[in-house]
Tab-separated table of C-alpha atoms in Angstrom:
chain	number	residue	atom	x	y	z
A	1	UNK	CA	1.564	-17.396	6.105
A	2	UNK	CA	1.909	-13.707	6.667
A	3	UNK	CA	-1.425	-11.746	6.378
A	4	UNK	CA	0.409	-9.272	4.016
A	5	UNK	CA	1.055	-12.100	1.700
A	6	UNK	CA	-2.695	-12.961	1.512
A	7	UNK	CA	-3.365	-10.114	-0.784
A	8	UNK	CA	-1.150	-11.889	-3.320
A	9	UNK	CA	-3.764	-14.582	-3.582
A	10	UNK	CA	-5.750	-12.057	-5.888
A	11	UNK	CA	-2.773	-12.144	-8.523
A	12	UNK	CA	-3.717	-15.447	-10.251
A	13	UNK	CA	-6.917	-14.040	-11.644
A	14	UNK	CA	-5.390	-11.511	-14.000
A	15	UNK	CA	-2.701	-14.044	-14.822
A	16	UNK	CA	-5.279	-16.583	-15.974
A	17	UNK	CA	-7.019	-13.874	-18.062
A	18	UNK	CA	-3.829	-13.062	-19.701
A	19	UNK	CA	-3.053	-16.739	-20.385
A	20	UNK	CA	-6.573	-17.224	-21.967
A	21	UNK	CA	-5.974	-13.990	-24.167
A	22	UNK	CA	-2.543	-15.252	-25.440
A	23	UNK	CA	-2.897	-18.927	-25.537
A	24	UNK	CA	-5.191	-20.617	-28.205
A	25	UNK	CA	-3.887	-24.194	-27.449
A	26	UNK	CA	-5.596	-24.666	-24.116
A	27	UNK	CA	-9.115	-26.110	-23.767
A	28	UNK	CA	-11.466	-22.914	-23.780
A	29	UNK	CA	-13.020	-23.868	-20.549
A	30	UNK	CA	-9.945	-24.885	-18.674
A	31	UNK	CA	-8.954	-21.465	-17.343
A	32	UNK	CA	-12.312	-20.151	-16.465
A	33	UNK	CA	-13.060	-23.456	-14.636
A	34	UNK	CA	-9.767	-23.148	-12.878
A	35	UNK	CA	-10.482	-19.534	-11.878
A	36	UNK	CA	-13.886	-20.347	-10.574
A	37	UNK	CA	-12.572	-23.243	-8.440
A	38	UNK	CA	-9.677	-21.131	-7.083
A	39	UNK	CA	-12.157	-18.265	-6.098
A	40	UNK	CA	-14.511	-20.456	-4.363
A	41	UNK	CA	-11.780	-22.340	-2.467
A	42	UNK	CA	-10.145	-18.926	-1.299
A	43	UNK	CA	-13.539	-17.409	-0.415
A	44	UNK	CA	-14.327	-20.199	1.862
A	45	UNK	CA	-10.905	-19.991	3.402
A	46	UNK	CA	-11.074	-16.241	4.093
A	47	UNK	CA	-14.723	-16.221	5.005
A	48	UNK	CA	-14.010	-18.950	7.635
A	49	UNK	CA	-11.369	-16.593	9.034
A	50	UNK	CA	-13.523	-13.604	8.886
A	51	UNK	CA	-16.244	-15.279	10.834
A	52	UNK	CA	-13.998	-16.509	13.475
A	53	UNK	CA	-12.572	-12.882	14.072
A	54	UNK	CA	-15.992	-11.353	13.869
A	55	UNK	CA	-17.771	-13.917	16.120
A	56	UNK	CA	-15.074	-14.020	18.824
A	57	UNK	CA	-15.531	-11.223	21.508
A	58	UNK	CA	-12.448	-9.369	22.617
A	59	UNK	CA	-11.576	-10.205	26.214
A	60	UNK	CA	-9.065	-8.661	28.718
A	61	UNK	CA	-6.095	-10.729	30.279
A	62	UNK	CA	-7.760	-10.689	33.606
A	63	UNK	CA	-11.412	-11.837	32.410
A	64	UNK	CA	-9.992	-14.231	29.562
A	65	UNK	CA	-11.533	-17.798	29.823
A	66	UNK	CA	-9.637	-20.922	28.922
A	67	UNK	CA	-10.032	-21.703	25.259
A	68	UNK	CA	-10.311	-19.780	21.995
A	69	UNK	CA	-10.329	-16.061	22.439
A	70	UNK	CA	-9.054	-12.688	21.179
A	71	UNK	CA	-7.078	-10.033	22.875
A	72	UNK	CA	-6.113	-6.574	21.966
A	73	UNK	CA	-3.472	-4.296	23.491
A	74	UNK	CA	0.140	-3.333	22.769
A	75	UNK	CA	3.235	-5.415	22.166
A	76	UNK	CA	5.951	-5.629	24.960
A	77	UNK	CA	9.049	-7.729	25.201
A	78	UNK	CA	9.753	-10.328	27.831
A	79	UNK	CA	12.642	-9.952	30.346
A	80	UNK	CA	15.914	-10.762	28.886
A	81	UNK	CA	18.244	-9.867	26.102
A	82	UNK	CA	16.460	-7.696	23.384
A	83	UNK	CA	15.333	-9.172	20.155
A	84	UNK	CA	16.327	-7.462	17.004
A	85	UNK	CA	16.017	-7.959	13.410
A	86	UNK	CA	18.703	-9.967	11.713
A	87	UNK	CA	19.735	-7.642	8.962
A	88	UNK	CA	18.633	-4.126	10.049
A	89	UNK	CA	19.088	-4.664	13.744
A	90	UNK	CA	15.578	-3.201	14.762
A	91	UNK	CA	14.469	-3.764	18.009
A	92	UNK	CA	11.240	-5.744	17.991
A	93	UNK	CA	9.075	-8.522	19.747
A	94	UNK	CA	8.825	-10.532	16.403
A	95	UNK	CA	10.371	-10.550	12.955
A	96	UNK	CA	10.276	-12.109	9.609
A	97	UNK	CA	13.280	-11.704	7.273
A	98	UNK	CA	14.396	-12.909	3.905
A	99	UNK	CA	17.783	-12.685	1.975
A	100	UNK	CA	17.334	-13.428	-1.885
A	101	UNK	CA	19.712	-13.090	-4.713
A	102	UNK	CA	18.879	-10.172	-7.162
A	103	UNK	CA	19.040	-12.578	-10.164
A	104	UNK	CA	22.285	-11.083	-11.483
A	105	UNK	CA	24.627	-13.600	-10.147
A	106	UNK	CA	26.278	-16.116	-12.398
A	107	UNK	CA	26.052	-18.947	-9.784
A	108	UNK	CA	22.473	-19.375	-8.629
A	109	UNK	CA	21.842	-19.344	-4.835
A	110	UNK	CA	18.930	-20.123	-2.670
A	111	UNK	CA	16.985	-17.684	-0.574
A	112	UNK	CA	17.405	-17.300	3.243
A	113	UNK	CA	14.407	-16.977	5.385
A	114	UNK	CA	14.364	-16.306	8.996
A	115	UNK	CA	11.374	-16.097	11.495
A	116	UNK	CA	11.424	-15.585	15.164
A	117	UNK	CA	9.382	-17.835	17.368
A	118	UNK	CA	10.280	-16.066	20.567
A	119	UNK	CA	7.372	-15.481	22.903
A	120	UNK	CA	6.468	-11.833	23.777
A	121	UNK	CA	3.763	-9.887	25.892
A	122	UNK	CA	0.374	-8.382	24.930
A	123	UNK	CA	-0.368	-5.712	27.526
A	124	UNK	CA	-3.901	-4.582	27.993
A	125	UNK	CA	-5.470	-2.309	30.737
A	126	UNK	CA	-5.975	-5.260	33.012
A	127	UNK	CA	-2.739	-7.196	32.701
A	128	UNK	CA	-0.774	-9.214	30.201
A	129	UNK	CA	-0.904	-12.111	27.921
A	130	UNK	CA	2.188	-14.150	26.835
A	131	UNK	CA	1.972	-14.906	22.917
A	132	UNK	CA	3.702	-17.818	21.629
A	133	UNK	CA	3.720	-16.959	17.742
A	134	UNK	CA	4.747	-20.228	16.278
A	135	UNK	CA	2.282	-21.168	13.685
A	136	UNK	CA	0.543	-17.838	13.480
A	137	UNK	CA	-0.581	-15.876	10.418
A	138	UNK	CA	1.159	-12.495	11.267
A	139	UNK	CA	0.494	-9.020	9.953
A	140	UNK	CA	3.374	-6.781	10.979
A	141	UNK	CA	3.181	-2.928	10.952
A	142	UNK	CA	6.710	-2.234	9.817
A	143	UNK	CA	8.455	-3.613	6.861
A	144	UNK	CA	11.543	-2.494	4.796
A	145	UNK	CA	13.633	-3.864	1.948
A	146	UNK	CA	16.784	-2.746	0.460
A	147	UNK	CA	19.771	-4.056	-1.747
A	148	UNK	CA	22.862	-5.211	-0.082
A	149	UNK	CA	25.580	-6.026	-2.870
A	150	UNK	CA	24.156	-8.881	-4.896
A	151	UNK	CA	21.338	-9.614	-2.481
A	152	UNK	CA	17.846	-8.040	-1.675
A	153	UNK	CA	17.142	-8.010	1.900
A	154	UNK	CA	13.680	-7.614	3.464
A	155	UNK	CA	12.251	-7.557	7.003
A	156	UNK	CA	8.846	-7.211	8.591
A	157	UNK	CA	8.720	-6.713	12.395
A	158	UNK	CA	6.523	-5.979	15.349
A	159	UNK	CA	7.936	-3.125	17.455
A	160	UNK	CA	7.603	-2.667	21.157
A	161	UNK	CA	4.469	-0.461	21.792
A	162	UNK	CA	2.722	-1.437	18.566
A	163	UNK	CA	-1.035	-2.109	18.691
A	164	UNK	CA	-1.354	-5.791	18.988
A	165	UNK	CA	-4.256	-8.091	18.202
A	166	UNK	CA	-4.208	-11.871	18.855
A	167	UNK	CA	-6.627	-14.607	18.117
A	168	UNK	CA	-5.778	-18.094	19.332
A	169	UNK	CA	-6.041	-20.685	22.251
A	170	UNK	CA	-5.583	-19.348	25.695
A	171	UNK	CA	-4.138	-21.593	28.399
A	172	UNK	CA	-3.411	-20.530	31.984
A	173	UNK	CA	-0.236	-21.937	33.684
A	174	UNK	CA	0.786	-21.695	37.367
A	175	UNK	CA	-1.313	-20.540	40.314
A	176	UNK	CA	-3.165	-22.688	42.774
A	177	UNK	CA	-4.753	-25.970	41.134
A	178	UNK	CA	-8.319	-26.392	42.108
A	179	UNK	CA	-9.727	-29.409	44.242
A	180	UNK	CA	-10.879	-31.190	40.816
A	181	UNK	CA	-7.428	-30.886	39.425
A	182	UNK	CA	-5.920	-32.468	42.557
A	183	UNK	CA	-8.284	-35.497	42.128
A	184	UNK	CA	-7.556	-35.839	38.545
A	185	UNK	CA	-3.894	-35.791	38.999
A	186	UNK	CA	-4.138	-38.191	41.885
A	187	UNK	CA	-5.953	-40.777	39.756
A	188	UNK	CA	-3.538	-40.137	36.885
A	189	UNK	CA	-0.534	-40.818	39.203
A	190	UNK	CA	-2.246	-44.034	40.594
A	191	UNK	CA	-2.865	-45.329	37.183
A	192	UNK	CA	0.555	-44.587	36.000
A	193	UNK	CA	1.856	-46.666	39.076
A	194	UNK	CA	-0.649	-49.552	38.314
A	195	UNK	CA	0.948	-49.844	34.799
A	196	UNK	CA	4.277	-50.946	36.520
A	197	UNK	CA	3.128	-53.671	38.845
A	198	UNK	CA	6.712	-54.730	39.659
A	199	UNK	CA	7.597	-51.292	40.769
A	200	UNK	CA	4.362	-50.949	42.611
A	201	UNK	CA	4.930	-54.122	44.673
A	202	UNK	CA	8.685	-53.242	45.202
A	203	UNK	CA	7.534	-50.003	46.943
A	204	UNK	CA	4.611	-51.171	48.845
A	205	UNK	CA	4.540	-54.899	49.219
A	206	UNK	CA	5.762	-54.847	52.853
A	207	UNK	CA	4.980	-58.578	53.619
A	208	UNK	CA	6.472	-59.805	50.440
A	209	UNK	CA	3.582	-62.011	49.514
A	210	UNK	CA	3.380	-60.793	45.818
A	211	UNK	CA	0.120	-58.939	46.195
A	212	UNK	CA	-1.019	-55.709	47.750
A	213	UNK	CA	-3.269	-55.921	50.708
A	214	UNK	CA	-5.955	-53.243	51.299
A	215	UNK	CA	-3.641	-51.795	54.030
A	216	UNK	CA	-0.718	-51.712	51.561
A	217	UNK	CA	-2.842	-50.334	48.834
A	218	UNK	CA	-3.889	-47.553	51.341
A	219	UNK	CA	-0.129	-46.697	51.930
A	220	UNK	CA	0.188	-46.312	48.223
A	221	UNK	CA	-2.596	-43.997	47.869
A	222	UNK	CA	-1.202	-41.976	50.725
A	223	UNK	CA	2.123	-41.795	48.834
A	224	UNK	CA	0.474	-40.680	45.674
A	225	UNK	CA	-1.426	-38.061	47.593
A	226	UNK	CA	1.697	-36.678	49.052
A	227	UNK	CA	3.476	-36.637	45.760
A	228	UNK	CA	0.648	-34.857	44.018
A	229	UNK	CA	0.475	-32.415	47.010
A	230	UNK	CA	4.180	-31.457	46.481
A	231	UNK	CA	3.593	-30.925	42.820
A	232	UNK	CA	0.565	-28.682	43.345
A	233	UNK	CA	2.402	-26.683	46.053
A	234	UNK	CA	5.212	-26.186	43.461
A	235	UNK	CA	2.549	-24.968	41.026
A	236	UNK	CA	0.924	-22.619	43.320
A	237	UNK	CA	4.338	-20.923	43.836
A	238	UNK	CA	4.391	-19.963	40.209
A	239	UNK	CA	2.551	-16.882	39.392
A	240	UNK	CA	-0.549	-17.307	37.245
A	241	UNK	CA	0.097	-16.700	33.476
A	242	UNK	CA	-1.904	-16.539	30.358
A	243	UNK	CA	-0.464	-17.917	27.308
A	244	UNK	CA	-1.907	-17.616	23.771
A	245	UNK	CA	-0.866	-20.127	21.272
A	246	UNK	CA	-1.843	-22.044	17.970
A	247	UNK	CA	-5.159	-23.908	18.473
A	248	UNK	CA	-4.868	-27.635	18.331
A	249	UNK	CA	-8.154	-27.876	16.266
A	250	UNK	CA	-6.770	-25.981	13.200
A	251	UNK	CA	-8.947	-22.993	13.875
A	252	UNK	CA	-7.214	-19.635	12.808
A	253	UNK	CA	-4.205	-18.225	14.849
A	254	UNK	CA	-3.982	-14.533	13.839
A	255	UNK	CA	-1.582	-11.779	15.051
A	256	UNK	CA	-1.922	-8.268	13.740
A	257	UNK	CA	-1.406	-4.654	14.374
A	258	UNK	CA	-4.907	-3.869	13.430
A	259	UNK	CA	-7.885	-3.603	15.870
A	260	UNK	CA	-10.214	-6.438	15.858
A	261	UNK	CA	-12.614	-4.504	13.823
A	262	UNK	CA	-10.082	-3.531	11.127
A	263	UNK	CA	-8.805	-7.273	11.032
A	264	UNK	CA	-12.460	-8.513	10.396
A	265	UNK	CA	-12.969	-5.882	7.654
A	266	UNK	CA	-9.823	-6.819	5.943
A	267	UNK	CA	-10.633	-10.672	6.019
A	268	UNK	CA	-14.295	-9.743	4.743
A	269	UNK	CA	-12.907	-7.719	1.815
A	270	UNK	CA	-10.450	-10.519	0.799
A	271	UNK	CA	-13.337	-13.178	1.060
A	272	UNK	CA	-15.866	-11.288	-0.996
A	273	UNK	CA	-13.138	-10.201	-3.557
A	274	UNK	CA	-12.439	-13.927	-4.170
A	275	UNK	CA	-16.160	-14.507	-4.396
A	276	UNK	CA	-16.510	-11.754	-7.096
A	277	UNK	CA	-13.658	-13.240	-9.040
A	278	UNK	CA	-15.159	-16.604	-8.923
A	279	UNK	CA	-18.581	-15.273	-10.013
A	280	UNK	CA	-16.853	-13.687	-13.068
A	281	UNK	CA	-15.099	-16.875	-13.909
A	282	UNK	CA	-18.247	-18.871	-13.652
A	283	UNK	CA	-20.079	-16.427	-15.986
A	284	UNK	CA	-17.124	-16.662	-18.507
A	285	UNK	CA	-17.407	-20.392	-18.119
A	286	UNK	CA	-21.116	-20.380	-18.812
A	287	UNK	CA	-20.537	-18.182	-22.002
A	288	UNK	CA	-18.300	-21.082	-23.378
A	289	UNK	CA	-14.965	-19.532	-22.200
C-alpha cells in the first residue's frame, strides 16, 4: 500500500459518525464499537511501523550489516534503458499509475493499475544500495492526475535525484565468500550427492562392488571440494553488491522521499490520530452510543 493512501485510513471515522447521525435503525452501540475496534487496530499497525523506523539506526552502504536496516541517500537509475511513467512519460526510478473511467460512460469499464518493480539505486556518501521495491509501502514525492477523454489518469513517481529513504532486509551478493561459507557449501554439496546414491556410485564406485570404499569416498570429497571452489571463484569475480528487499519475516518494508526523522514523525502522527479516534469512539460507546 502506498504511504500516501494511509491518510485515507482516517476517513471511516467521520463516515461512521454521519451514519450514526442519519440512521436510527442500527443498534446504538454498533457504530461506536466498530469505530473503537477499527481505531485500536490501526493504532497498533502504525505504531508498530513507527517503532521500526524510530528504533532502526540509519547506516551507510559501506557499513551496512546483513539483516534489517535503513538507508538514506538519493535515487539513481541502474544502467540500461530509462524507466518512464506509462502515461505522462516522466523519467523515474519507480512509478505507480492508474487509469480509471470518469463515471460518465454508458458501458462500465474496469480501472487499470500499473506499478513498476524494477530495481534502482540508492546512493549515499559511501557507495550504493540496490533497492528491489516489490512489496514495499512507497511514498513518492511526485504525483499528477488529469483527464484524458473519458478517463482519469493519475501517476506517482520517484524521480532520479530525489531524496530516498529505504527500510528493509539487506543482503550482500557477490564478492569473495569466507571459509565458513566454503565449508557450508561443501557439506550441502555432499548431502545433495548422498540423496542420489545411484548417481554417487555411478561417478565414484571405481571397482564396481556397489559400495564406496574410504578411498572412493575421499575421491568424492575431492570432487565436491573442486566443484565448490569453482563456484566460489566465480562468485569472487562478481563485485560485491548490497540489495535491499522485502523482509521475509513481515517486518515493514518502506520506501519514502522523506528523511528517517520525518518518516518516523509521519507514522507517529498517524498512530496517535487513530488512538485518539478510538478513545473518542470508546467514550461514545460508554455513554450508550
